[in-house]
Amino acid sequence: MKKFLSLLISMTFSLVLLAQMPQLPEILQEKMDEEHLDLTVNYDETEQVKTEEEYYAFISRTLGTDTLLGYHWSEDAQDWALRARIIKNYNDDELVTEKYFQFLNDDGDWQDGLLFNYSYTSFGSLSELLIQHWNNDSSLWVNYFKKINTYNDAENLAEIETQWWSHWHQDWVPHQMKVFTWTGGLLTADTVKYLPFNSDAWLSHHYSSFDYNDLGMKTSKTVYRWKWWSGEWKNERNYLYSYDDSGDNIITVISQYWAGDAGWKDAHRYNYTYTDFDEVSNYLAEYWNEWGSEWKADINIAYTYNDEELLSNYVWQQMPWWGDQWVNVQQASYTYDVDGNMTETIIQKWHHWTEEWVNWRKWEMILDYNQVMGIADNTGNGIEAIFENPYRPGQAISFKGLRQDNYQLQLFDLSGRLIESTTINGNAAGSFGNVGGNTLYFMTLSGSKGLVYSTKILINN
C-alpha cells in the first residue's frame, strides 16, 4: 500500500509540474520539438536524423555572430515567406554561448521567442543549458528549462540533472537525473532517477548496463525498469550491436523486449551503410513480424554527399504496413559556400495526391549578419519614408526631408542580395514591382553622399 501511495504521489507531482509549465506559442513549441533536446532524460535508444541546424552547427566554426533565416512555403503566394530567425553568438573557443530564436509577428516586426544560454567547463564540455522564453506582458525573459551536466576527474559525463521553472514557487523544480558509471574509461551503467513530490530523495526509475568486447566496442545494452510492487529491477529492453570489419562503424542494432518466460523477443532492427569516408549513406529501420517470422521494412533514409564529402541531400521514405513499395515522406537539400559553411537548407514534403515534392521549410545561413548587410535599420537623420507597410508591388514610396539630388531606391533580401533598384529625383516617388510576396526585405535610399535611409519593408502581394 505504501508503494502504491508513493507511486500515486509521484504521478500527482508530475501532473502538478506539467500544470506549472507555461504554454508556449505554437511556433515556439515547434522550435522546441525541432531542437531534439533531452528535456526528459531518455533511457531508451534514439535513432534519428540530424536536423539541418545540428548539422550546420557541426560544420560551421566561424567566430562572431551567425544568423539563420527561416522560411515557410506560402501556398497562397506560391513563394517562400520569412518566418523566423536564429542568431548565434560564439566565444573565443568557437563554442556557441547564446542562441536567440525570433519570429515575425503580425506587424512584420521581429518578436523575441526563445533564448538558449550555454555554459562550458574548462575542458570545453557543456556544463549548463538554460532555456528562457519571452513574456510579452512583462517584456522580460522568463525561465523555462535547465539542464546541468557534471563530470568526473577523467572529464567523463558523471551526471545530468534537468529542472523546470515553477511559476508558482518562482524557483527551479528538479525533474529528472541520470547518473553514469564508468569503469576503465568505458561507460558500464547509467541510472535514471526522478524526485517525488515533497521529497528530497531521488528514486530510481530505469537502469541500463553495457557490455563490451575485448576491443572496447559496445556489444549490448540492457535496460531494466524498477517495479514498485515487487521492489526489484525487471528486464525491459535489450540492444545488440554489430560492427563492420574496421570496427569503427555500427552496421546493425537489434532492439529486443522482455517477454517473461519466453525471454528476449526481437522488436526492431536498425541497419547502417557507410561511404568510403565513414559517413552514413543509408539507414534502414525494420520491425519483427511475429506472424510471418521475418523482418519487415519500416523506414529508409538515403544520404548523398558532395565532392567535399559534405551532406548534400537526404530522402526519407516509409514502407506502409499493407504494401511492398516505398512511399516518399521528406527530403532535404543542402548548399555550402567555398569554405564549407552551410548557406541554405530546403526541406520538402511528399504530396501524396499530386505525387510530387512540395516546399515546406527553408533555412538561409548568414555568417556575421551585420557585416554582410552593412546598413543600419534607419539613419536617424530626420528623413521619413511614406509607404504602406505591408507594401504591395506598384504602390508609391515617397520621402520627406530629402534635399534635391538623384537617389537610388534599392531593395535587398535579408541575405544582402539586390532584388530591385530604381532612380528617383528629389521628392519624386518610386516603387518596386517585380517582387515576391509575404516576405521581409531591406529598403535603402542612397544619394550622391551615400546612404541616407534604410528600413525593413514587408511586401505582401
Short mmCIF file of C-alpha atoms in Angstrom, two decimals:
data_model
loop_
_atom_site.label_atom_id
_atom_site.label_comp_id
_atom_site.label_asym_id
_atom_site.label_seq_id
_atom_site.Cartn_x
_atom_site.Cartn_y
_atom_site.Cartn_z
CA MET A 1 0.00 0.00 0.00
CA LYS A 2 2.87 2.36 0.83
CA LYS A 3 4.43 1.68 -2.56
CA PHE A 4 1.13 2.39 -4.28
CA LEU A 5 0.75 5.68 -2.38
CA SER A 6 4.31 6.61 -3.27
CA LEU A 7 3.61 5.94 -6.93
CA LEU A 8 0.34 7.90 -6.77
CA ILE A 9 2.09 10.86 -5.15
CA SER A 10 4.84 10.83 -7.78
CA MET A 11 2.24 10.75 -10.58
CA THR A 12 0.43 13.66 -8.94
CA PHE A 13 3.72 15.55 -8.76
CA SER A 14 4.27 15.02 -12.48
CA LEU A 15 0.81 16.38 -13.27
CA VAL A 16 1.36 19.36 -10.96
CA LEU A 17 4.71 20.04 -12.60
CA LEU A 18 3.15 19.94 -16.06
CA ALA A 19 0.47 22.36 -14.91
CA GLN A 20 3.16 24.84 -13.84
CA MET A 21 4.91 24.77 -17.21
CA PRO A 22 3.95 27.72 -19.42
CA GLN A 23 2.12 27.02 -22.66
CA LEU A 24 4.39 28.26 -25.42
CA PRO A 25 3.05 29.75 -28.66
CA GLU A 26 2.80 27.20 -31.45
CA ILE A 27 5.85 28.45 -33.35
CA LEU A 28 7.97 28.27 -30.17
CA GLN A 29 6.75 24.78 -29.30
CA GLU A 30 7.54 23.70 -32.85
CA LYS A 31 11.06 25.06 -32.41
CA MET A 32 11.46 23.19 -29.11
CA ASP A 33 10.37 19.99 -30.84
CA GLU A 34 12.88 20.56 -33.63
CA GLU A 35 15.69 21.01 -31.09
CA HIS A 36 15.51 17.32 -30.06
CA LEU A 37 16.56 18.46 -26.60
CA ASP A 38 16.72 15.80 -23.93
CA LEU A 39 14.08 17.50 -21.79
CA THR A 40 13.09 14.30 -20.00
CA VAL A 41 16.37 12.30 -19.88
CA ASN A 42 15.86 9.44 -22.30
CA TYR A 43 16.52 5.92 -21.08
CA ASP A 44 15.86 4.38 -24.49
CA GLU A 45 17.91 4.32 -27.68
CA THR A 46 17.03 7.19 -30.01
CA GLU A 47 17.58 6.70 -33.73
CA GLN A 48 17.09 9.99 -35.55
CA VAL A 49 18.41 12.11 -38.37
CA LYS A 50 20.46 15.17 -37.56
CA THR A 51 18.40 18.31 -38.05
CA GLU A 52 19.69 20.86 -40.52
CA GLU A 53 20.55 23.16 -37.63
CA GLU A 54 22.51 20.47 -35.77
CA TYR A 55 24.47 19.72 -38.92
CA TYR A 56 25.04 23.41 -39.57
CA ALA A 57 26.34 23.91 -36.03
CA PHE A 58 28.66 20.96 -36.54
CA ILE A 59 30.30 22.15 -39.75
CA SER A 60 30.28 25.92 -39.12
CA ARG A 61 33.00 27.24 -36.83
CA THR A 62 33.17 30.92 -37.80
CA LEU A 63 33.64 33.25 -34.85
CA GLY A 64 31.22 36.09 -34.17
CA THR A 65 27.52 36.12 -34.89
CA ASP A 66 25.77 33.76 -37.28
CA THR A 67 22.18 34.25 -38.35
CA LEU A 68 19.83 31.61 -39.73
CA LEU A 69 16.76 32.90 -41.56
CA GLY A 70 13.81 30.53 -41.51
CA TYR A 71 11.10 30.49 -44.19
CA HIS A 72 7.91 28.54 -44.68
CA TRP A 73 6.27 27.89 -48.02
CA SER A 74 3.22 30.05 -48.66
CA GLU A 75 0.62 28.22 -50.71
CA ASP A 76 -1.26 31.46 -51.35
CA ALA A 77 1.74 33.36 -52.70
CA GLN A 78 3.50 30.27 -54.07
CA ASP A 79 6.72 31.64 -52.65
CA TRP A 80 8.93 31.43 -49.58
CA ALA A 81 7.75 33.64 -46.70
CA LEU A 82 10.15 34.75 -43.98
CA ARG A 83 9.01 33.29 -40.67
CA ALA A 84 11.79 33.14 -38.10
CA ARG A 85 15.47 33.70 -37.46
CA ILE A 86 18.13 32.27 -35.17
CA ILE A 87 21.08 34.37 -34.04
CA LYS A 88 24.12 32.60 -32.56
CA ASN A 89 26.97 34.09 -30.58
CA TYR A 90 30.29 32.27 -30.04
CA ASN A 91 33.12 32.52 -27.54
CA ASP A 92 36.83 32.55 -28.36
CA ASP A 93 36.87 28.74 -28.36
CA GLU A 94 34.28 28.72 -31.17
CA LEU A 95 31.58 27.33 -28.86
CA VAL A 96 28.02 28.66 -29.03
CA THR A 97 27.26 30.71 -25.91
CA GLU A 98 23.88 32.20 -26.85
CA LYS A 99 21.19 31.38 -29.35
CA TYR A 100 18.18 33.62 -29.92
CA PHE A 101 15.08 32.35 -31.70
CA GLN A 102 12.85 35.15 -33.01
CA PHE A 103 9.79 35.16 -35.26
CA LEU A 104 7.86 37.72 -37.28
CA ASN A 105 4.70 39.00 -35.63
CA ASP A 106 1.59 40.20 -37.43
CA ASP A 107 3.08 43.69 -37.78
CA GLY A 108 6.13 42.38 -39.62
CA ASP A 109 8.47 43.07 -36.69
CA TRP A 110 10.82 40.61 -35.03
CA GLN A 111 9.34 39.15 -31.85
CA ASP A 112 11.63 37.59 -29.23
CA GLY A 113 10.75 33.95 -28.64
CA LEU A 114 13.37 31.66 -27.08
CA LEU A 115 16.81 32.29 -25.59
CA PHE A 116 19.31 29.46 -25.14
CA ASN A 117 22.35 30.09 -22.89
CA TYR A 118 25.25 27.61 -22.93
CA SER A 119 27.99 27.32 -20.28
CA TYR A 120 31.09 25.15 -20.57
CA THR A 121 33.74 23.52 -18.42
CA SER A 122 37.41 24.45 -18.64
CA PHE A 123 37.87 21.48 -20.99
CA GLY A 124 35.13 22.61 -23.38
CA SER A 125 32.24 20.31 -22.43
CA LEU A 126 28.72 21.64 -21.87
CA SER A 127 28.09 22.26 -18.17
CA GLU A 128 24.71 24.00 -18.29
CA LEU A 129 21.94 24.75 -20.75
CA LEU A 130 19.40 27.39 -19.74
CA ILE A 131 16.30 27.99 -21.86
CA GLN A 132 14.13 31.08 -21.38
CA HIS A 133 11.08 32.34 -23.27
CA TRP A 134 9.99 35.92 -23.86
CA ASN A 135 6.99 37.21 -21.91
CA ASN A 136 5.20 39.96 -23.82
CA ASP A 137 3.26 41.15 -20.78
CA SER A 138 6.34 41.80 -18.64
CA SER A 139 8.77 42.39 -21.54
CA LEU A 140 11.22 40.07 -19.78
CA TRP A 141 12.92 36.76 -20.43
CA VAL A 142 11.29 34.10 -18.23
CA ASN A 143 12.97 30.89 -17.07
CA TYR A 144 11.70 27.71 -18.71
CA PHE A 145 14.13 24.77 -18.58
CA LYS A 146 17.61 23.97 -17.28
CA LYS A 147 19.96 21.05 -17.81
CA ILE A 148 23.07 20.71 -15.63
CA ASN A 149 25.96 18.40 -16.53
CA THR A 150 28.69 17.37 -14.09
CA TYR A 151 31.87 15.44 -14.91
CA ASN A 152 34.29 13.15 -13.11
CA ASP A 153 38.05 13.65 -12.77
CA ALA A 154 38.58 11.91 -16.10
CA GLU A 155 36.30 14.53 -17.74
CA ASN A 156 33.63 11.91 -18.44
CA LEU A 157 29.97 12.86 -18.01
CA ALA A 158 29.00 11.76 -14.50
CA GLU A 159 25.53 13.21 -14.00
CA ILE A 160 22.74 15.06 -15.80
CA GLU A 161 20.01 16.87 -13.91
CA THR A 162 17.01 18.53 -15.57
CA GLN A 163 14.86 21.19 -13.95
CA TRP A 164 11.69 23.07 -14.88
CA TRP A 165 10.88 26.58 -13.70
CA SER A 166 7.86 26.75 -11.36
CA HIS A 167 5.81 29.92 -11.72
CA TRP A 168 4.00 29.01 -8.51
CA HIS A 169 7.14 28.84 -6.40
CA GLN A 170 9.29 31.17 -8.53
CA ASP A 171 12.06 28.62 -8.29
CA TRP A 172 13.61 25.72 -10.16
CA VAL A 173 11.95 22.33 -9.62
CA PRO A 174 14.17 19.25 -10.10
CA HIS A 175 12.70 16.90 -12.66
CA GLN A 176 14.97 14.00 -13.56
CA MET A 177 18.53 12.84 -13.08
CA LYS A 178 20.78 10.45 -14.98
CA VAL A 179 23.87 9.06 -13.23
CA PHE A 180 26.68 7.46 -15.25
CA THR A 181 29.09 4.77 -14.05
CA TRP A 182 32.49 4.46 -15.74
CA THR A 183 34.97 1.59 -15.49
CA GLY A 184 38.38 1.85 -17.10
CA GLY A 185 37.20 4.65 -19.37
CA LEU A 186 34.11 2.74 -20.55
CA LEU A 187 30.51 3.56 -19.68
CA THR A 188 29.28 0.44 -17.88
CA ALA A 189 25.96 1.61 -16.40
CA ASP A 190 23.57 4.53 -16.09
CA THR A 191 20.60 5.10 -13.80
CA VAL A 192 17.62 7.38 -14.45
CA LYS A 193 16.01 8.86 -11.33
CA TYR A 194 13.19 11.26 -10.52
CA LEU A 195 12.31 13.35 -7.49
CA PRO A 196 8.84 12.62 -6.00
CA PHE A 197 6.59 15.42 -4.83
CA ASN A 198 7.55 16.98 -1.48
CA SER A 199 10.69 14.85 -1.18
CA ASP A 200 14.43 15.40 -1.35
CA ALA A 201 15.28 11.74 -2.06
CA TRP A 202 15.77 10.75 -5.69
CA LEU A 203 14.09 7.46 -6.66
CA SER A 204 15.40 5.16 -9.38
CA HIS A 205 13.29 4.68 -12.48
CA HIS A 206 15.40 2.90 -15.10
CA TYR A 207 18.81 1.24 -15.01
CA SER A 208 20.99 0.33 -18.00
CA SER A 209 24.08 -1.88 -18.15
CA PHE A 210 26.57 -2.04 -21.04
CA ASP A 211 28.84 -4.86 -22.24
CA TYR A 212 31.94 -4.56 -24.44
CA ASN A 213 34.20 -6.88 -26.41
CA ASP A 214 37.97 -7.15 -25.96
CA LEU A 215 38.49 -4.19 -28.29
CA GLY A 216 36.33 -1.93 -26.14
CA MET A 217 33.40 -1.82 -28.58
CA LYS A 218 29.90 -1.81 -27.10
CA THR A 219 28.16 -5.11 -27.84
CA SER A 220 24.97 -4.84 -25.79
CA LYS A 221 22.86 -2.58 -23.64
CA THR A 222 20.22 -3.96 -21.25
CA VAL A 223 17.55 -1.67 -19.79
CA TYR A 224 15.74 -2.52 -16.54
CA ARG A 225 12.70 -0.85 -15.01
CA TRP A 226 12.16 -0.59 -11.24
CA LYS A 227 8.95 -2.37 -10.23
CA TRP A 228 7.41 -0.73 -7.17
CA TRP A 229 5.07 -3.56 -6.26
CA SER A 230 7.84 -6.18 -6.17
CA GLY A 231 10.72 -3.93 -5.12
CA GLU A 232 13.15 -5.20 -7.76
CA TRP A 233 14.61 -4.49 -11.19
CA LYS A 234 12.85 -6.19 -14.11
CA ASN A 235 14.10 -6.71 -17.67
CA GLU A 236 12.57 -4.28 -20.18
CA ARG A 237 14.74 -3.74 -23.27
CA ASN A 238 17.90 -5.17 -24.78
CA TYR A 239 20.07 -3.82 -27.61
CA LEU A 240 22.66 -5.81 -29.57
CA TYR A 241 25.34 -4.04 -31.64
CA SER A 242 27.43 -5.34 -34.53
CA TYR A 243 30.22 -3.57 -36.44
CA ASP A 244 31.87 -3.50 -39.86
CA ASP A 245 35.27 -5.09 -40.46
CA SER A 246 37.10 -1.92 -39.41
CA GLY A 247 35.36 -1.97 -36.04
CA ASP A 248 34.72 1.76 -36.30
CA ASN A 249 31.15 1.81 -37.57
CA ILE A 250 27.99 0.22 -36.19
CA ILE A 251 26.19 -1.60 -39.01
CA THR A 252 23.32 -3.19 -37.06
CA VAL A 253 21.43 -2.50 -33.84
CA ILE A 254 18.79 -5.04 -32.78
CA SER A 255 16.21 -3.94 -30.22
CA GLN A 256 14.51 -6.61 -28.10
CA TYR A 257 11.76 -6.60 -25.48
CA TRP A 258 11.33 -8.88 -22.48
CA ALA A 259 8.51 -11.43 -22.92
CA GLY A 260 8.63 -13.04 -19.48
CA ASP A 261 9.07 -16.81 -19.61
CA ALA A 262 9.69 -16.60 -23.36
CA GLY A 263 12.78 -14.45 -22.75
CA TRP A 264 14.00 -11.76 -25.12
CA LYS A 265 11.97 -11.19 -28.30
CA ASP A 266 13.14 -9.22 -31.34
CA ALA A 267 11.34 -5.89 -31.87
CA HIS A 268 13.32 -3.61 -34.21
CA ARG A 269 16.48 -3.73 -36.29
CA TYR A 270 18.41 -0.66 -37.45
CA ASN A 271 20.85 -1.12 -40.35
CA TYR A 272 23.56 1.35 -41.39
CA THR A 273 25.58 1.56 -44.61
CA TYR A 274 28.60 3.85 -44.91
CA THR A 275 30.55 5.74 -47.56
CA ASP A 276 34.27 5.13 -48.05
CA PHE A 277 34.83 8.22 -45.85
CA ASP A 278 32.78 6.73 -42.98
CA GLU A 279 29.61 8.82 -43.25
CA VAL A 280 26.22 7.08 -43.18
CA SER A 281 24.94 6.57 -46.74
CA ASN A 282 21.80 4.61 -45.88
CA TYR A 283 19.70 3.97 -42.79
CA LEU A 284 17.12 1.16 -42.81
CA ALA A 285 14.78 0.54 -39.88
CA GLU A 286 12.87 -2.74 -39.68
CA TYR A 287 10.41 -4.34 -37.28
CA TRP A 288 9.94 -8.02 -36.45
CA ASN A 289 6.77 -9.59 -37.82
CA GLU A 290 5.86 -12.29 -35.29
CA TRP A 291 3.21 -13.84 -37.55
CA GLY A 292 5.48 -14.15 -40.56
CA SER A 293 8.65 -14.73 -38.52
CA GLU A 294 10.52 -12.19 -40.64
CA TRP A 295 11.91 -8.68 -40.58
CA LYS A 296 9.68 -6.11 -42.32
CA ALA A 297 10.96 -2.81 -43.69
CA ASP A 298 9.72 0.33 -41.94
CA ILE A 299 11.86 3.44 -42.67
CA ASN A 300 14.60 4.07 -45.21
CA ILE A 301 16.77 7.20 -45.38
CA ALA A 302 19.33 7.62 -48.16
CA TYR A 303 22.11 10.22 -47.79
CA THR A 304 24.21 11.71 -50.58
CA TYR A 305 27.34 13.86 -50.28
CA ASN A 306 29.13 16.37 -52.50
CA ASP A 307 32.73 16.19 -53.71
CA GLU A 308 33.89 17.79 -50.46
CA GLU A 309 32.21 14.94 -48.52
CA LEU A 310 29.55 17.25 -47.08
CA LEU A 311 25.93 16.14 -46.84
CA SER A 312 24.07 17.43 -49.91
CA ASN A 313 20.75 15.58 -49.75
CA TYR A 314 18.72 13.01 -47.88
CA VAL A 315 15.48 11.27 -48.86
CA TRP A 316 13.28 9.75 -46.17
CA GLN A 317 10.84 7.01 -47.16
CA GLN A 318 8.44 4.77 -45.27
CA MET A 319 7.01 1.35 -46.05
CA PRO A 320 3.25 1.12 -45.42
CA TRP A 321 2.28 -1.98 -43.48
CA TRP A 322 -0.19 -3.01 -46.20
CA GLY A 323 2.23 -2.75 -49.17
CA ASP A 324 5.68 -3.50 -50.51
CA GLN A 325 6.56 -0.18 -52.21
CA TRP A 326 8.46 2.63 -50.52
CA VAL A 327 6.47 5.85 -50.05
CA ASN A 328 8.27 9.21 -50.02
CA VAL A 329 7.93 11.24 -46.82
CA GLN A 330 10.51 14.04 -46.71
CA GLN A 331 13.70 15.20 -48.34
CA ALA A 332 16.24 17.94 -47.70
CA SER A 333 18.98 19.54 -49.79
CA TYR A 334 22.00 21.48 -48.50
CA THR A 335 24.12 24.20 -50.15
CA TYR A 336 27.57 25.37 -48.98
CA ASP A 337 29.97 28.23 -49.59
CA VAL A 338 33.58 27.76 -50.73
CA ASP A 339 34.71 27.40 -47.10
CA GLY A 340 32.32 24.54 -46.42
CA ASN A 341 29.85 26.56 -44.35
CA MET A 342 26.25 25.58 -44.97
CA THR A 343 24.40 28.50 -46.57
CA GLU A 344 20.99 27.06 -47.40
CA THR A 345 18.75 24.16 -46.44
CA ILE A 346 15.49 23.36 -48.22
CA ILE A 347 13.11 20.78 -46.75
CA GLN A 348 10.31 19.34 -48.85
CA LYS A 349 7.39 17.06 -48.04
CA TRP A 350 5.88 14.48 -50.38
CA HIS A 351 2.37 15.31 -51.61
CA HIS A 352 0.52 12.01 -51.95
CA TRP A 353 -2.30 13.41 -54.11
CA THR A 354 -0.13 15.12 -56.71
CA GLU A 355 2.78 12.67 -56.23
CA GLU A 356 5.40 15.40 -56.20
CA TRP A 357 7.74 17.10 -53.75
CA VAL A 358 6.36 20.35 -52.31
CA ASN A 359 8.32 23.03 -50.46
CA TRP A 360 7.91 23.14 -46.68
CA ARG A 361 10.78 24.87 -44.83
CA LYS A 362 13.92 26.74 -45.80
CA TRP A 363 16.87 27.97 -43.75
CA GLU A 364 19.37 30.52 -45.04
CA MET A 365 22.60 30.73 -43.04
CA ILE A 366 24.40 34.08 -42.97
CA LEU A 367 27.82 34.35 -41.35
CA ASP A 368 28.35 37.63 -39.46
CA TYR A 369 24.94 39.02 -40.40
CA ASN A 370 25.58 42.68 -39.58
CA GLN A 371 28.78 42.76 -41.64
CA VAL A 372 27.04 41.19 -44.64
CA MET A 373 24.25 43.78 -44.60
CA GLY A 374 26.45 46.75 -43.73
CA ILE A 375 23.46 49.02 -43.09
CA ALA A 376 21.58 50.29 -40.08
CA ASP A 377 17.84 49.88 -39.56
CA ASN A 378 17.45 53.63 -40.24
CA THR A 379 19.81 56.58 -40.30
CA GLY A 380 18.09 58.86 -37.78
CA ASN A 381 18.70 61.98 -39.92
CA GLY A 382 15.10 63.19 -40.00
CA ILE A 383 14.22 61.63 -43.35
CA GLU A 384 10.83 59.95 -43.34
CA ALA A 385 9.58 57.33 -45.79
CA ILE A 386 5.89 57.29 -46.66
CA PHE A 387 4.52 53.95 -47.87
CA GLU A 388 2.06 51.25 -46.95
CA ASN A 389 3.57 48.53 -44.76
CA PRO A 390 2.85 45.74 -45.67
CA TYR A 391 3.67 47.03 -49.11
CA ARG A 392 2.03 45.87 -52.33
CA PRO A 393 4.18 45.97 -55.51
CA GLY A 394 3.48 49.06 -57.60
CA GLN A 395 2.44 51.29 -54.71
CA ALA A 396 4.17 54.67 -54.40
CA ILE A 397 7.06 55.20 -51.96
CA SER A 398 7.87 58.84 -51.22
CA PHE A 399 10.16 60.62 -48.76
CA LYS A 400 10.05 63.73 -46.59
CA GLY A 401 13.17 65.70 -45.73
CA LEU A 402 15.19 64.95 -48.88
CA ARG A 403 17.38 67.61 -50.46
CA GLN A 404 17.44 67.94 -54.25
CA ASP A 405 19.58 65.08 -55.58
CA ASN A 406 19.46 61.91 -57.65
CA TYR A 407 18.76 58.89 -55.45
CA GLN A 408 18.92 55.12 -55.84
CA LEU A 409 15.97 53.38 -54.20
CA GLN A 410 17.03 49.75 -53.72
CA LEU A 411 15.51 46.58 -52.32
CA PHE A 412 17.61 43.80 -50.75
CA ASP A 413 16.60 40.44 -49.38
CA LEU A 414 17.86 39.53 -45.91
CA SER A 415 20.91 37.75 -47.30
CA GLY A 416 22.12 41.07 -48.76
CA ARG A 417 21.23 40.21 -52.38
CA LEU A 418 19.99 43.12 -54.51
CA ILE A 419 16.44 42.41 -55.71
CA GLU A 420 15.40 45.63 -57.45
CA SER A 421 16.70 49.16 -57.98
CA THR A 422 15.13 52.36 -59.30
CA THR A 423 16.20 56.02 -59.62
CA ILE A 424 14.20 58.92 -58.17
CA ASN A 425 14.86 62.67 -58.29
CA GLY A 426 14.39 64.91 -55.26
CA ASN A 427 10.94 64.43 -53.82
CA ALA A 428 9.61 62.22 -56.62
CA ALA A 429 8.05 58.90 -55.65
CA GLY A 430 9.40 55.47 -56.53
CA SER A 431 8.07 51.94 -56.37
CA PHE A 432 9.01 48.27 -56.59
CA GLY A 433 7.27 45.93 -58.99
CA ASN A 434 8.85 42.54 -59.63
CA VAL A 435 9.00 41.26 -56.07
CA GLY A 436 7.75 38.07 -54.40
CA GLY A 437 5.10 38.45 -51.72
CA ASN A 438 4.73 37.88 -47.99
CA THR A 439 8.46 38.35 -47.38
CA LEU A 440 10.54 40.82 -45.38
CA TYR A 441 13.16 42.91 -47.22
CA PHE A 442 15.56 45.80 -46.60
CA MET A 443 14.84 49.05 -48.46
CA THR A 444 17.65 51.58 -48.83
CA LEU A 445 17.90 55.08 -50.30
CA SER A 446 21.32 56.40 -51.39
CA GLY A 447 22.28 59.78 -52.85
CA SER A 448 25.48 61.38 -54.04
CA LYS A 449 26.76 61.41 -50.45
CA GLY A 450 25.95 57.74 -49.82
CA LEU A 451 23.27 56.00 -47.77
CA VAL A 452 20.64 58.35 -46.32
CA TYR A 453 17.85 55.98 -45.29
CA SER A 454 17.18 52.28 -44.69
CA THR A 455 14.40 50.26 -43.12
CA LYS A 456 12.67 46.89 -43.18
CA ILE A 457 9.70 46.54 -45.52
CA LEU A 458 7.22 43.67 -45.60
CA ILE A 459 5.97 43.02 -49.13
CA ASN A 460 2.64 41.29 -49.48
CA ASN A 461 1.17 40.63 -52.93
#
